[in-house]
Coordinates of C-alpha atoms in Angstrom, one line a residue:
M1491 CA 190.8 143.1 -68.9
L1492 CA 193.9 145.2 -69.7
K1493 CA 193.6 146.9 -73.1
S1494 CA 196.2 148.2 -75.6
M1495 CA 195.6 151.5 -77.3
T1496 CA 196.4 150.0 -80.7
G1497 CA 193.6 148.4 -82.5
F1498 CA 191.4 148.1 -85.6
G1499 CA 187.7 147.8 -86.2
R1500 CA 185.4 147.5 -89.2
C1501 CA 181.6 147.0 -89.6
E1502 CA 179.2 147.2 -92.5
E1503 CA 175.5 147.8 -92.1
A1504 CA 172.9 147.9 -94.9
D1505 CA 169.1 148.0 -95.6
A1506 CA 167.1 148.0 -98.8
E1507 CA 168.0 151.6 -99.7
R1508 CA 171.5 152.4 -98.3
K1509 CA 174.8 151.0 -96.9
V1510 CA 177.1 152.4 -94.3
V1511 CA 180.7 151.1 -93.8
V1512 CA 182.7 152.2 -90.7
E1513 CA 186.4 151.5 -90.4
M1514 CA 188.6 152.7 -87.5
K1515 CA 192.2 152.4 -86.4
A1516 CA 193.8 153.6 -83.2
V1517 CA 197.3 154.1 -81.9
N1518 CA 198.6 155.3 -78.5
H1519 CA 198.0 158.8 -77.4
R1520 CA 198.0 160.6 -74.0
Y1521 CA 194.4 161.5 -74.3
L1522 CA 191.4 160.5 -76.5
D1523 CA 191.8 162.2 -79.9
I1524 CA 189.1 161.3 -82.4
N1525 CA 189.4 162.2 -86.1
I1526 CA 186.3 161.4 -88.1
K1527 CA 186.3 161.5 -92.0
I1528 CA 182.6 161.4 -93.1
P1529 CA 180.7 162.3 -96.2
K1530 CA 179.4 165.9 -96.1
K1531 CA 175.8 164.6 -96.3
L1532 CA 176.3 162.8 -93.0
S1533 CA 178.1 165.6 -91.1
F1534 CA 174.9 166.2 -89.1
Y1535 CA 175.5 162.9 -87.3
E1536 CA 179.1 163.6 -86.3
A1537 CA 178.3 164.6 -82.7
G1538 CA 176.3 161.4 -82.2
I1539 CA 179.1 159.3 -83.6
R1540 CA 181.6 160.8 -81.1
S1541 CA 179.2 160.1 -78.3
V1542 CA 179.1 156.4 -79.3
L1543 CA 182.9 156.2 -79.6
K1544 CA 183.4 157.6 -76.1
K1545 CA 181.4 154.7 -74.6
Y1546 CA 184.0 152.3 -75.8
L1547 CA 187.3 154.3 -75.8
S1548 CA 189.0 156.5 -73.2
R1549 CA 192.5 157.0 -74.6
G1550 CA 194.2 156.8 -78.0
K1551 CA 194.4 158.6 -81.3
V1552 CA 191.5 157.2 -83.2
D1553 CA 190.9 157.7 -87.0
V1554 CA 187.4 156.9 -88.2
F1555 CA 186.5 156.5 -91.8
I1556 CA 182.8 156.3 -92.8
S1557 CA 181.4 155.7 -96.3
Y1558 CA 177.8 155.9 -97.4
E1559 CA 176.0 154.6 -100.4
E1560 CA 172.4 154.8 -101.6
H1561 CA 171.0 151.9 -103.7
H1562 CA 168.1 153.7 -105.5
E1563 CA 169.2 155.3 -108.7
N1564 CA 167.0 158.4 -108.6
S1565 CA 166.7 160.3 -105.4
L1566 CA 165.3 163.5 -107.0
C1567 CA 161.7 164.7 -107.0
V1568 CA 159.8 167.5 -108.8
K1569 CA 158.5 170.3 -106.5
Y1570 CA 155.7 172.6 -107.7
N1571 CA 155.9 176.2 -106.3
E1572 CA 152.4 177.5 -106.4
A1573 CA 153.3 180.9 -104.9
I1574 CA 155.8 181.6 -107.7
A1575 CA 153.3 180.4 -110.4
R1576 CA 150.6 182.6 -109.0
E1577 CA 152.9 185.7 -109.2
Y1578 CA 153.7 184.9 -112.8
Y1579 CA 150.0 184.4 -113.6
D1580 CA 148.9 187.7 -111.9
N1581 CA 151.6 189.7 -113.6
L1582 CA 150.8 188.1 -117.0
K1583 CA 147.1 189.0 -116.6
K1584 CA 148.1 192.6 -115.6
M1585 CA 150.3 192.8 -118.6
A1586 CA 147.5 191.6 -120.9
E1587 CA 145.1 194.2 -119.5
T1588 CA 147.6 197.1 -119.7
F1589 CA 148.6 196.5 -123.3
G1590 CA 145.4 195.1 -124.6
L1591 CA 146.9 191.8 -125.5
K1592 CA 145.2 188.4 -126.0
D1593 CA 145.2 186.3 -122.9
D1594 CA 146.8 183.1 -124.1
I1595 CA 148.1 181.9 -120.8
T1596 CA 148.3 178.0 -120.7
V1597 CA 149.6 175.5 -118.2
S1598 CA 152.5 174.7 -120.5
V1599 CA 153.5 178.3 -120.8
L1600 CA 153.2 179.0 -117.1
S1601 CA 155.2 175.9 -116.1
S1602 CA 158.1 176.9 -118.4
Y1603 CA 158.9 179.9 -116.2
P1604 CA 161.9 179.6 -113.8
E1605 CA 161.3 178.2 -110.3
V1606 CA 157.7 177.1 -111.0
F1607 CA 159.0 173.5 -111.0
T1608 CA 162.3 172.6 -109.4
L1609 CA 164.2 169.4 -108.9
E1610 CA 165.0 168.6 -105.3
E1611 CA 166.7 165.7 -103.7
E1612 CA 164.3 163.5 -101.8
Q1613 CA 164.6 163.9 -98.0
S1614 CA 165.9 160.7 -96.5
D1615 CA 164.6 159.5 -93.2
E1616 CA 167.1 160.8 -90.6
Q1617 CA 166.1 158.2 -88.0
E1618 CA 166.7 155.3 -90.4
I1619 CA 170.1 156.7 -91.5
W1620 CA 171.2 157.3 -87.9
H1621 CA 170.1 153.8 -86.9
L1622 CA 172.3 152.4 -89.6
I1623 CA 175.2 154.6 -88.7
E1624 CA 174.9 153.8 -85.0
E1625 CA 174.8 150.0 -85.6
A1626 CA 177.9 150.2 -87.8
V1627 CA 179.8 152.4 -85.3
N1628 CA 178.9 150.1 -82.5
G1629 CA 180.0 147.0 -84.5
A1630 CA 183.3 148.6 -85.4
C1631 CA 183.9 149.7 -81.8
L1632 CA 183.2 146.2 -80.5
Q1633 CA 185.8 144.8 -83.0
M1634 CA 188.2 147.5 -81.9
V1635 CA 187.8 146.7 -78.2
E1636 CA 188.3 143.0 -79.0
S1637 CA 191.6 143.6 -80.8
R1638 CA 192.7 146.0 -78.1
S1639 CA 192.0 143.4 -75.4
L1640 CA 193.9 140.7 -77.2
E1641 CA 196.9 142.9 -77.6
G1642 CA 196.5 144.1 -73.9
E1643 CA 196.6 140.5 -72.7
H1644 CA 200.0 140.0 -74.5
L1645 CA 201.3 143.2 -72.9
R1646 CA 200.0 142.1 -69.5
K1647 CA 201.8 138.7 -69.6
D1648 CA 205.1 140.3 -70.8
L1649 CA 205.0 143.0 -68.1
C1650 CA 204.2 140.5 -65.4
D1651 CA 207.2 138.5 -66.4
K1652 CA 209.5 141.5 -66.3
L1653 CA 208.1 142.6 -63.0
N1654 CA 208.6 139.2 -61.4
G1655 CA 212.1 139.1 -62.7
M1656 CA 212.7 142.5 -61.1
L1657 CA 211.5 141.2 -57.8
K1658 CA 214.1 138.5 -57.9
V1659 CA 216.8 141.1 -58.6
V1660 CA 215.6 143.3 -55.7
H1661 CA 215.6 140.3 -53.4
T1662 CA 219.2 139.5 -54.4
I1663 CA 220.3 143.1 -53.6
E1664 CA 218.7 142.8 -50.2
E1665 CA 220.6 139.6 -49.5
N1666 CA 223.9 141.1 -50.6
S1667 CA 223.7 144.5 -48.9
P1668 CA 224.5 143.3 -45.3
E1669 CA 227.6 141.5 -46.6
L1670 CA 229.0 144.8 -47.9
V1671 CA 229.1 146.3 -44.4
S1672 CA 230.8 143.2 -43.0
E1673 CA 233.3 143.3 -45.9
Y1674 CA 234.0 147.0 -45.3
R1675 CA 234.5 146.4 -41.5
E1676 CA 237.2 143.7 -42.3
K1677 CA 238.9 145.9 -44.9
L1678 CA 238.9 148.8 -42.5
K1679 CA 240.4 146.8 -39.7
N1680 CA 243.0 145.3 -42.0
K1681 CA 243.9 148.7 -43.3
V1682 CA 244.3 150.2 -39.8
A1683 CA 246.4 147.3 -38.8
E1684 CA 248.6 147.7 -41.9
L1685 CA 249.1 151.4 -41.2
L1686 CA 249.4 151.4 -37.4
G1687 CA 251.1 148.0 -36.8
D1688 CA 250.7 146.9 -33.2
T1689 CA 249.1 150.1 -32.2
K1690 CA 245.6 149.3 -31.0
V1691 CA 242.6 151.3 -32.1
E1692 CA 239.5 151.4 -30.0
E1693 CA 236.7 149.3 -31.4
S1694 CA 234.2 152.2 -31.0
I1695 CA 236.1 154.3 -33.5
I1696 CA 236.0 151.5 -36.1
A1697 CA 232.3 150.9 -35.2
T1698 CA 231.5 154.6 -35.8
E1699 CA 233.2 154.6 -39.2
V1700 CA 231.4 151.4 -40.2
T1701 CA 228.1 152.9 -39.1
V1702 CA 228.7 156.0 -41.2
Y1703 CA 229.6 153.9 -44.2
A1704 CA 226.6 151.6 -43.7
D1705 CA 224.3 154.6 -43.6
K1706 CA 225.8 155.9 -46.9
I1707 CA 225.3 152.6 -48.8
C1708 CA 222.1 151.3 -47.1
V1709 CA 219.4 150.7 -49.7
D1710 CA 216.9 149.1 -47.4
E1711 CA 214.3 151.9 -47.8
E1712 CA 214.8 152.0 -51.5
T1713 CA 214.4 148.2 -52.0
V1714 CA 211.3 148.1 -49.7
R1715 CA 209.7 151.0 -51.8
L1716 CA 210.7 149.4 -55.0
K1717 CA 209.1 146.1 -54.1
S1718 CA 206.0 147.9 -53.1
H1719 CA 205.8 149.7 -56.4
I1720 CA 206.4 146.4 -58.3
E1721 CA 203.7 144.6 -56.4
N1722 CA 201.3 147.6 -56.9
M1723 CA 201.9 147.5 -60.6
L1724 CA 201.3 143.7 -60.7
L1725 CA 198.0 144.4 -58.9
C1726 CA 197.0 147.1 -61.4
L1727 CA 197.8 144.9 -64.4
N1728 CA 195.1 142.5 -63.2
Q1729 CA 192.4 145.1 -62.9
S1730 CA 189.7 145.7 -65.5
E1731 CA 189.5 149.5 -65.6
E1732 CA 191.8 151.8 -67.6
V1733 CA 195.1 152.0 -65.7
G1734 CA 197.6 153.3 -68.2
R1735 CA 198.2 156.7 -66.5
R1736 CA 198.5 155.1 -63.1
L1737 CA 201.0 152.5 -64.4
D1738 CA 203.1 155.3 -66.0
F1739 CA 203.2 157.1 -62.6
I1740 CA 204.3 154.0 -60.8
A1741 CA 207.0 153.3 -63.4
Q1742 CA 208.4 156.8 -62.7
E1743 CA 208.6 156.1 -59.0
M1744 CA 210.3 152.7 -59.7
N1745 CA 212.9 154.5 -61.8
R1746 CA 213.5 157.0 -59.0
E1747 CA 214.2 154.2 -56.5
A1748 CA 216.5 152.3 -58.9
N1749 CA 218.5 155.5 -59.5
T1750 CA 219.0 155.9 -55.8
I1751 CA 220.2 152.3 -55.4
L1752 CA 222.6 152.9 -58.3
S1753 CA 224.0 156.1 -56.7
K1754 CA 224.6 154.3 -53.4
A1755 CA 226.0 151.2 -54.8
N1756 CA 229.6 150.6 -53.8
N1757 CA 229.9 147.1 -55.2
I1758 CA 230.2 146.0 -58.8
D1759 CA 227.6 143.3 -58.4
I1760 CA 225.0 145.7 -56.9
T1761 CA 225.8 148.3 -59.5
N1762 CA 225.2 145.8 -62.3
M1763 CA 221.9 144.7 -60.7
A1764 CA 220.8 148.3 -60.4
I1765 CA 221.6 148.9 -64.1
D1766 CA 219.6 145.8 -65.0
L1767 CA 216.7 147.2 -63.0
K1768 CA 216.8 150.5 -64.8
T1769 CA 217.0 148.7 -68.2
E1770 CA 213.9 146.7 -67.3
I1771 CA 212.0 149.7 -66.0
E1772 CA 212.7 151.6 -69.2
K1773 CA 211.3 148.7 -71.3
I1774 CA 208.3 148.6 -69.0
R1775 CA 207.8 152.4 -69.4
E1776 CA 207.8 152.0 -73.2
Q1777 CA 205.2 149.3 -73.2
I1778 CA 203.0 151.2 -70.7
Q1779 CA 202.7 154.0 -73.2
N1780 CA 200.5 151.7 -75.3
I1781 CA 198.1 150.8 -72.4
E1782 CA 194.7 152.4 -72.3

């Protein structure tokens, strides 16, 4: 299914101890540009988050916002540093022996020294946190893909309507082109007769002039190529893979052929039709910029 690059996704996952909320929005961009705003505590998981996002998205500027909450009030624990306590004790004993002091070392005294007991944040289970983040990112991505697909379907229908309308215009140009040569032949013969009167001019001279003129205004090759490009684009619009870049290239080729038809046009009707084609192609190119 055709997908737009514009979309939004949100997912919230929680367990008994923590909650993760992932929100993301995307707009059109030539490549995949991911910007993740995440709490510093979770920065370790950023590479994994990017890997998950790339499974769902191939183009677009994507902003991802992740919030994290822990439900338990106290996540600190007391850590006893036996090595530090032993150094304090050994030095106190040495001091008592050196100065002949009373050895009155107690647990309460020893524990009051710096670094013997420290408060540290409890280590969370990394796997549990990652599982929660991964589930939330997957959920937000699925919602993003759904919104992109819905918008993509609207784009596909509109583009198909425009392309089918262009085919009708090209068909009309093909029908009218031969008449231009016949009209030119008649005008040329009348002009010659007006200028030369009864003097006869060989038909071969007029035929040569008409042939040269026909070659200058002939748009057969351009209309054939333009129809081929339109049909190719219609085919691409019904494919499931990412076709944004290919559609952009086809639109450029369509514009090239329309420009050539316009430059060769020697008739107001064909000129107007060529201008209409260029206008529709420009609208198509603008919409294609938003297709993944």
